[in-house]
Tab-separated table of C-alpha atoms and ligand atoms in Angstrom:
chain	number	residue	atom	x	y	z
A	18	MET	CA	0.000	0.000	0.000
A	19	HIS	CA	1.183	3.525	-0.695
A	20	ILE	CA	2.351	5.612	2.295
A	21	ILE	CA	-0.139	8.254	1.366
A	22	GLU	CA	-2.957	5.661	1.673
A	23	HIS	CA	-1.707	4.656	5.130
A	24	ILE	CA	-1.875	8.312	6.143
A	25	ASP	CA	-5.322	8.872	4.597
A	26	LYS	CA	-6.788	5.733	6.195
A	27	ALA	CA	-5.498	6.655	9.660
A	28	LYS	CA	-7.069	10.136	9.670
A	29	GLY	CA	-9.070	10.560	12.856
A	30	LYS	CA	-8.194	7.020	13.989
A	31	GLY	CA	-5.067	7.606	15.978
A	32	PRO	CA	-1.348	7.786	15.449
A	33	LEU	CA	0.825	5.888	12.997
A	34	PHE	CA	4.393	4.913	13.769
A	35	SER	CA	7.067	4.519	11.127
A	36	PHE	CA	10.740	3.690	11.438
A	37	GLU	CA	13.959	4.308	9.571
A	38	ILE	CA	16.751	1.751	9.542
A	39	VAL	CA	20.206	1.549	7.999
A	40	PRO	CA	21.684	-1.399	6.042
A	41	PRO	CA	24.586	-3.131	7.825
A	42	SER	CA	28.146	-2.156	6.909
A	43	ARG	CA	29.799	-4.141	4.123
A	44	GLY	CA	30.967	-7.474	5.520
A	45	LYS	CA	28.393	-7.609	8.336
A	46	SER	CA	25.596	-10.169	8.435
A	47	GLY	CA	22.233	-9.271	6.892
A	48	GLN	CA	20.644	-10.886	9.951
A	49	GLU	CA	21.674	-7.779	11.936
A	50	ILE	CA	19.081	-5.615	10.251
A	51	LEU	CA	16.439	-8.341	10.305
A	52	ASP	CA	16.921	-8.584	14.082
A	53	VAL	CA	16.138	-4.860	14.261
A	54	VAL	CA	13.023	-5.321	12.101
A	55	GLU	CA	11.874	-8.220	14.313
A	56	MET	CA	12.283	-6.037	17.401
A	57	LEU	CA	10.043	-3.394	15.776
A	58	LEU	CA	7.336	-5.839	14.591
A	59	PRO	CA	5.281	-5.927	17.845
A	60	TYR	CA	4.782	-2.154	17.535
A	61	ASN	CA	2.894	-2.423	14.221
A	62	PRO	CA	5.099	-0.307	11.988
A	63	SER	CA	2.972	1.348	9.310
A	64	TRP	CA	6.053	1.460	7.144
A	65	ILE	CA	9.825	1.096	7.398
A	66	ASP	CA	12.313	3.275	5.506
A	67	VAL	CA	15.656	1.790	4.478
A	68	THR	CA	18.427	4.326	3.830
A	69	SER	CA	20.704	4.302	0.787
A	70	HIS	CA	24.409	5.124	0.684
A	71	SER	CA	26.568	6.208	-2.223
A	72	SER	CA	30.236	5.297	-2.456
A	73	SER	CA	32.977	7.125	-0.625
A	74	ALA	CA	36.728	7.211	-1.164
A	75	TYR	CA	39.342	5.905	1.266
A	76	TYR	CA	43.071	5.134	1.250
A	77	ARG	CA	44.524	1.644	1.744
A	78	GLU	CA	48.151	0.965	2.545
A	79	LYS	CA	49.792	-1.349	0.007
A	80	GLN	CA	52.521	-3.906	0.883
A	81	ASP	CA	55.242	-1.518	-0.341
A	82	GLY	CA	53.962	1.138	2.104
A	83	SER	CA	52.440	3.349	-0.579
A	84	LEU	CA	48.826	4.429	-0.388
A	85	GLU	CA	46.186	3.265	-2.811
A	86	ARG	CA	42.944	5.224	-3.256
A	87	ARG	CA	39.807	3.107	-3.411
A	88	THR	CA	36.095	3.758	-3.495
A	89	VAL	CA	33.455	1.624	-1.871
A	90	ARG	CA	29.799	1.701	-0.865
A	91	LYS	CA	30.141	1.089	2.855
A	92	ARG	CA	26.498	0.112	3.249
A	93	PRO	CA	25.161	-1.619	0.144
A	94	GLY	CA	21.993	-3.724	0.092
A	95	THR	CA	19.073	-1.271	0.280
A	96	LEU	CA	17.056	-2.987	-2.459
A	97	GLY	CA	17.523	-6.514	-1.088
A	98	ILE	CA	16.694	-5.488	2.475
A	99	CYS	CA	13.553	-3.692	1.277
A	100	GLY	CA	12.548	-6.850	-0.615
A	101	ILE	CA	12.897	-9.036	2.485
A	102	ILE	CA	10.994	-6.662	4.775
A	103	GLN	CA	8.198	-6.216	2.246
A	104	ASN	CA	7.780	-9.882	1.386
A	105	ARG	CA	8.786	-11.769	4.546
A	106	TYR	CA	7.206	-9.463	7.112
A	107	LYS	CA	4.483	-7.904	4.887
A	108	ILE	CA	5.387	-4.394	5.984
A	109	ASP	CA	5.358	-1.567	3.477
A	110	THR	CA	8.901	-0.515	2.841
A	111	VAL	CA	10.217	2.814	1.624
A	112	ALA	CA	13.448	2.503	-0.349
A	113	HIS	CA	15.642	5.594	-0.279
A	114	VAL	CA	16.857	6.498	-3.765
A	115	LEU	CA	19.674	9.007	-4.354
A	116	CYS	CA	20.691	11.356	-7.162
A	117	LEU	CA	24.376	11.576	-6.250
A	118	GLY	CA	26.512	8.618	-7.240
A	119	PHE	CA	23.888	7.118	-9.532
A	120	ALA	CA	23.181	7.771	-13.226
A	121	LYS	CA	19.527	8.093	-14.264
A	122	GLU	CA	19.963	4.794	-16.112
A	123	GLU	CA	21.051	3.038	-12.879
A	124	THR	CA	18.165	4.663	-11.009
A	125	GLU	CA	15.699	3.403	-13.603
A	126	ASP	CA	17.093	-0.135	-13.214
A	127	ALA	CA	16.824	0.121	-9.405
A	128	LEU	CA	13.204	1.284	-9.674
A	129	ILE	CA	12.363	-1.612	-12.003
A	130	GLU	CA	13.964	-3.988	-9.497
A	131	LEU	CA	11.989	-2.470	-6.613
A	132	ASN	CA	8.799	-2.809	-8.618
A	133	PHE	CA	9.514	-6.515	-9.239
A	134	LEU	CA	10.057	-6.903	-5.480
A	135	GLY	CA	6.575	-5.467	-4.847
A	136	ILE	CA	7.883	-2.191	-3.415
A	137	HIS	CA	5.862	0.863	-4.417
A	138	ASN	CA	7.201	3.518	-2.049
A	139	VAL	CA	10.414	5.508	-2.413
A	140	LEU	CA	11.997	8.516	-0.721
A	141	ALA	CA	13.704	10.605	-3.422
A	142	LEU	CA	16.852	12.349	-2.154
A	143	ARG	CA	19.785	14.222	-3.561
A	144	GLY	CA	22.303	12.675	-1.148
A	145	ASP	CA	25.328	14.507	0.221
A	146	THR	CA	28.239	15.413	-1.994
A	147	PRO	CA	30.479	12.334	-2.063
A	148	ASN	CA	34.183	12.813	-1.381
A	149	PHE	CA	34.964	11.778	-4.942
A	150	GLN	CA	33.251	12.220	-8.299
A	151	LYS	CA	32.215	8.993	-9.955
A	152	SER	CA	32.749	9.348	-13.719
A	153	PHE	CA	29.771	8.308	-15.762
A	154	GLY	CA	30.770	8.837	-19.379
A	155	LYS	CA	28.840	10.883	-21.891
A	156	GLU	CA	26.276	8.152	-22.617
A	157	LYS	CA	24.827	8.421	-19.072
A	158	THR	CA	22.576	11.172	-17.678
A	159	LEU	CA	22.368	12.541	-14.145
A	160	ASN	CA	19.852	13.909	-11.656
A	161	PHE	CA	21.288	16.867	-9.762
A	162	TYR	CA	18.575	17.970	-7.336
A	163	ALA	CA	15.956	15.776	-5.683
A	164	HIS	CA	13.241	17.464	-7.792
A	165	ASP	CA	15.025	16.118	-10.925
A	166	LEU	CA	14.839	12.630	-9.446
A	167	VAL	CA	11.157	13.099	-8.511
A	168	SER	CA	10.492	14.113	-12.142
A	169	GLN	CA	12.227	10.955	-13.387
A	170	ILE	CA	10.134	8.746	-11.079
A	171	ASN	CA	6.992	10.625	-12.068
A	172	GLU	CA	7.738	9.914	-15.743
A	173	LEU	CA	8.010	6.191	-14.911
A	174	LYS	CA	4.599	6.441	-13.221
A	175	LYS	CA	3.288	7.446	-16.654
A	176	GLY	CA	5.110	4.538	-18.314
A	177	ARG	CA	7.745	6.854	-19.816
A	178	PHE	CA	11.159	5.256	-19.548
A	179	LEU	CA	14.472	6.906	-20.518
A	180	GLU	CA	14.413	5.011	-23.777
A	181	ASP	CA	11.222	5.117	-25.859
A	182	LEU	CA	9.507	1.788	-25.213
A	183	ASP	CA	6.347	0.569	-26.888
A	184	SER	CA	3.457	-0.130	-24.465
A	185	ALA	CA	5.681	-0.042	-21.355
A	186	HIS	CA	4.068	-0.830	-17.988
A	187	PRO	CA	3.929	2.232	-15.728
A	188	LEU	CA	5.768	1.873	-12.400
A	189	ASN	CA	3.409	2.867	-9.667
A	190	TYR	CA	5.307	4.754	-6.967
A	191	CYS	CA	4.304	6.864	-3.993
A	192	ILE	CA	7.095	9.424	-3.728
A	193	GLY	CA	8.348	10.945	-0.475
A	194	VAL	CA	10.921	13.734	-0.208
A	195	ALA	CA	13.002	15.310	2.574
A	196	GLY	CA	12.141	18.550	4.406
A	197	TYR	CA	14.235	20.566	6.862
A	198	PRO	CA	12.465	22.426	9.706
A	199	GLU	CA	15.770	24.146	10.521
A	200	LYS	CA	16.530	24.743	6.790
A	201	HIS	CA	18.839	22.642	4.625
A	202	TYR	CA	22.422	23.671	5.397
A	203	GLU	CA	23.157	24.839	1.836
A	204	ALA	CA	20.033	26.973	1.426
A	205	PRO	CA	20.580	30.714	1.932
A	206	SER	CA	17.225	31.085	3.723
A	207	LEU	CA	14.342	28.985	5.004
A	208	LYS	CA	12.084	30.772	2.530
A	209	LEU	CA	14.191	29.651	-0.460
A	210	ASP	CA	14.503	26.157	0.956
A	211	VAL	CA	10.720	25.879	1.270
A	212	GLN	CA	10.389	27.143	-2.330
A	213	ASN	CA	12.740	24.322	-3.347
A	214	LEU	CA	10.611	21.875	-1.363
A	215	LYS	CA	7.635	23.116	-3.366
A	216	ARG	CA	9.529	22.302	-6.599
A	217	LYS	CA	9.733	18.688	-5.372
A	218	VAL	CA	6.021	18.587	-4.611
A	219	ASP	CA	5.157	20.232	-7.952
A	220	ALA	CA	7.339	17.594	-9.659
A	221	GLY	CA	5.175	14.840	-8.116
A	222	ALA	CA	6.141	14.235	-4.471
A	223	ASP	CA	3.242	12.848	-2.416
A	224	TYR	CA	4.527	13.552	1.091
A	225	VAL	CA	7.474	14.952	3.043
A	226	THR	CA	9.494	13.396	5.874
A	227	THR	CA	11.443	15.869	7.978
A	228	GLN	CA	14.974	15.904	9.204
A	229	MET	CA	15.201	15.189	12.945
A	230	PHE	CA	14.439	18.096	15.294
A	231	PHE	CA	14.436	18.354	19.086
A	232	ASP	CA	12.116	21.310	19.540
A	233	ASN	CA	8.571	20.727	18.274
A	234	LYS	CA	8.070	24.445	17.707
A	235	GLN	CA	10.481	24.162	14.778
A	236	TYR	CA	8.271	21.506	13.185
A	237	PHE	CA	5.015	23.400	13.782
A	238	ASP	CA	6.510	26.633	12.377
A	239	TYR	CA	7.887	24.733	9.380
A	240	VAL	CA	4.501	23.206	8.583
A	241	GLU	CA	3.018	26.716	8.724
A	242	HIS	CA	5.688	28.054	6.328
A	243	CYS	CA	5.065	25.161	3.946
A	244	ARG	CA	1.285	25.633	3.999
A	245	ALA	CA	1.733	29.371	3.372
A	246	ALA	CA	3.934	28.489	0.381
A	247	GLY	CA	1.141	26.312	-1.060
A	248	ILE	CA	2.536	22.907	-0.035
A	249	THR	CA	-0.479	20.813	0.915
A	250	VAL	CA	0.958	17.268	1.143
A	251	PRO	CA	1.417	15.522	4.542
A	252	ILE	CA	4.591	16.456	6.433
A	253	VAL	CA	5.775	13.561	8.612
A	254	PRO	CA	7.913	14.594	11.604
A	255	GLY	CA	11.192	12.691	12.124
A	256	LEU	CA	12.418	12.051	15.689
A	257	LYS	CA	15.740	10.782	16.982
A	258	VAL	CA	16.376	9.597	20.524
A	259	ILE	CA	19.617	10.852	22.074
A	260	ARG	CA	21.478	8.090	23.901
A	261	SER	CA	25.036	9.316	24.450
A	262	VAL	CA	26.829	12.478	25.536
A	263	LYS	CA	28.908	12.271	22.324
A	264	GLN	CA	25.761	12.904	20.286
A	265	LEU	CA	25.579	16.453	21.671
A	266	GLN	CA	28.479	17.121	19.271
A	267	SER	CA	27.902	14.579	16.516
A	268	LEU	CA	24.205	15.192	15.750
A	269	PRO	CA	24.526	18.965	15.106
A	270	LYS	CA	27.697	18.321	13.062
A	271	SER	CA	26.280	15.525	10.911
A	272	PHE	CA	22.720	16.755	10.474
A	273	HIS	CA	23.096	20.555	10.728
A	274	ILE	CA	20.521	20.851	13.508
A	275	ASP	CA	20.374	22.712	16.832
A	276	LEU	CA	19.769	21.134	20.224
A	277	PRO	CA	17.655	23.060	22.756
A	278	ASP	CA	19.574	24.581	25.707
A	279	GLN	CA	17.355	22.746	28.196
A	280	LEU	CA	18.213	19.331	26.703
A	281	VAL	CA	21.945	20.101	26.493
A	282	ASP	CA	22.007	21.446	30.083
A	283	GLU	CA	20.160	18.407	31.466
A	284	ILE	CA	22.592	16.004	29.790
A	285	THR	CA	25.777	17.892	30.629
A	286	GLU	CA	24.700	18.217	34.268
A	287	ASN	CA	23.720	14.518	34.515
A	288	PRO	CA	25.808	12.651	31.907
A	289	GLU	CA	25.272	9.319	33.709
A	290	HIS	CA	21.518	9.643	33.047
A	291	VAL	CA	21.818	10.510	29.350
A	292	VAL	CA	19.815	7.473	28.194
A	293	GLU	CA	16.933	8.262	30.562
A	294	ILE	CA	16.953	11.975	29.647
A	295	GLY	CA	17.035	11.251	25.885
A	296	LYS	CA	14.152	8.807	26.198
A	297	ARG	CA	12.034	11.181	28.270
A	298	TRP	CA	12.671	14.029	25.827
A	299	ALA	CA	11.669	11.997	22.766
A	300	LEU	CA	8.585	10.633	24.550
A	301	LYS	CA	7.442	14.158	25.393
A	302	GLN	CA	8.045	15.338	21.828
A	303	ALA	CA	6.091	12.395	20.392
A	304	GLN	CA	3.170	12.911	22.795
A	305	GLU	CA	2.852	16.567	21.805
A	306	LEU	CA	3.110	15.747	18.077
A	307	MET	CA	0.430	13.072	18.430
A	308	ALA	CA	-1.831	15.488	20.298
A	309	ASN	CA	-1.512	17.727	17.230
A	310	ASN	CA	-2.581	14.931	14.856
A	311	VAL	CA	0.624	14.599	12.853
A	312	PRO	CA	0.395	12.111	9.948
A	313	SER	CA	2.829	9.657	11.611
A	314	VAL	CA	5.603	9.767	14.173
A	315	HIS	CA	8.701	8.675	12.273
A	316	PHE	CA	11.630	7.405	14.378
A	317	TYR	CA	15.203	7.397	13.132
A	318	VAL	CA	16.022	4.026	14.695
A	319	LEU	CA	19.508	3.603	13.228
A	320	ASN	CA	21.233	1.311	15.749
A	321	ASP	CA	19.008	1.869	18.755
A	322	ALA	CA	15.877	-0.213	18.350
A	323	PRO	CA	15.427	-1.164	22.054
A	324	THR	CA	15.069	2.463	23.202
A	325	VAL	CA	12.712	3.355	20.352
A	326	CYS	CA	10.628	0.255	21.181
A	327	GLU	CA	10.350	1.323	24.840
A	328	ILE	CA	9.091	4.751	23.771
A	329	VAL	CA	6.554	3.418	21.276
A	330	LYS	CA	5.312	0.892	23.855
A	331	GLU	CA	4.662	3.792	26.227
A	332	LEU	CA	2.921	5.783	23.462
A	333	GLN	CA	0.674	2.849	22.536
A	334	ARG	CA	-0.576	2.315	26.114
B	11	FAD	P1	17.412	18.724	-2.493
B	11	FAD	O1	15.963	18.770	-2.277
B	11	FAD	O2	17.916	18.545	-3.887
B	11	FAD	O3	18.035	20.048	-1.859
B	11	FAD	C1	19.430	20.194	-1.651
B	11	FAD	C2	19.751	21.686	-1.532
B	11	FAD	O4	19.605	22.298	-2.805
B	11	FAD	C3	18.832	22.468	-0.598
B	11	FAD	O5	19.605	23.465	0.009
B	11	FAD	C4	17.798	23.078	-1.541
B	11	FAD	O6	17.225	24.264	-0.994
B	11	FAD	C5	18.653	23.360	-2.754
B	11	FAD	N1	17.929	23.314	-4.040
B	11	FAD	C6	16.994	22.418	-4.428
B	11	FAD	N2	16.606	22.672	-5.690
B	11	FAD	C7	17.326	23.735	-6.131
B	11	FAD	C8	17.396	24.458	-7.363
B	11	FAD	N3	16.672	24.111	-8.418
B	11	FAD	N4	18.258	25.507	-7.432
B	11	FAD	C9	19.025	25.864	-6.364
B	11	FAD	N5	18.993	25.219	-5.186
B	11	FAD	C10	18.171	24.149	-5.069
B	11	FAD	N6	21.139	10.905	2.605
B	11	FAD	C11	21.642	9.750	2.091
B	11	FAD	O7	22.758	9.749	1.538
B	11	FAD	N7	20.937	8.567	2.185
B	11	FAD	C12	19.719	8.486	2.759
B	11	FAD	O8	19.117	7.419	2.816
B	11	FAD	C13	19.165	9.700	3.312
B	11	FAD	N8	17.940	9.694	3.893
B	11	FAD	C14	17.395	10.891	4.354
B	11	FAD	C15	16.100	10.871	4.891
B	11	FAD	C16	15.516	12.046	5.356
B	11	FAD	C17	14.114	12.028	5.910
B	11	FAD	C18	16.262	13.283	5.304
B	11	FAD	C19	15.668	14.550	5.833
B	11	FAD	C20	17.542	13.293	4.770
B	11	FAD	C21	18.128	12.101	4.274
B	11	FAD	N9	19.400	12.094	3.701
B	11	FAD	C22	19.919	10.905	3.199
B	11	FAD	C23	20.224	13.312	3.649
B	11	FAD	C24	20.052	14.093	2.306
B	11	FAD	O9	20.546	13.340	1.229
B	11	FAD	C25	20.852	15.399	2.452
B	11	FAD	O10	20.253	16.216	3.421
B	11	FAD	C26	21.112	16.177	1.167
B	11	FAD	O11	22.099	17.172	1.460
B	11	FAD	C27	19.904	16.917	0.584
B	11	FAD	O12	19.005	16.040	0.050
B	11	FAD	P2	17.574	16.576	-0.506
B	11	FAD	O13	16.938	15.420	-1.149
B	11	FAD	O14	16.863	17.293	0.554
B	11	FAD	O15	18.121	17.586	-1.636
């Protein structure tokens, strides 16, 4: 079922919960991520997002002591993991699809593969600039911004593939895109960023999932900005649970977000209780969002399923 149908069906009937997980690192067992999915199952996930990762460059020391530059996708496997979750556990799965690092031709192949796996939901993203430029050759074409990728997927929904094909089957996708309550870090202003979000919606996006935020006011204000700009699609709030003191530095650095003074003060004054404080904070945020009838509460689970499960259990009481 499309995400947008899940959201429509749940209107007035109570909250939905959705989760975002990350494929294991190259070389790790696939069972790792299935263990996470199995932990989430009792909490009736409406859908599960699986992130996608483009290649990055690294240096390897050769036997003669010289350095060799290599590129690798550290976390491959998005399509396969989506296929297992969708078909083994019968949970709707949202495959993240990136512009950067993938030619339009590769993206089309990935979307065909997802369709064969019975997956009809994607989150269309630009990705972050990789630390190397993959060369594609002149015969390949590229998506630069997420709205370019949304347009490509929307063409496939009409049965228009990159190559003219006679009587091609349309690929039926519900398309999500990313939104940033605190503004995307490259955008000169929130106003311009919201205008760029509108380009994605005008290109065919059906809903938005937000970057994590720790102050609900930022989400509520963002939704207001978006509505004022003519964006009418559902905007799903994304929540992350803090579980270590280190994250006070790493989350703002990696995701270009601010942490509220109150949360930072509580953790720095009581570092030994960071897990409890993080859990309480996320629970309070989720309760307030639910009271305001958000389309779903979306948890960035990453590698912390047990804590997220405890919070959702509390919310479902
Ligand atoms: P875009 O919408 O293309 O926007 C990027 C920037 O360009 C913004 O500043 C925007 O304002 C600006 N812009 C857009 N259009 C134009 C235009 N026409 N002219 C000028 N400026 C323009 N990353 C991953 O690598 N893998 C994942 O699985 C992943 N999942 C994510 C899930 C969510 C819910 C979120 C919020 C982010 C995720 N990301 C992921 C991170 C994302 O790839 C980065 O934030 C990236 O920098 C921007 O992606 P975007 O799709 O929002 O880009």
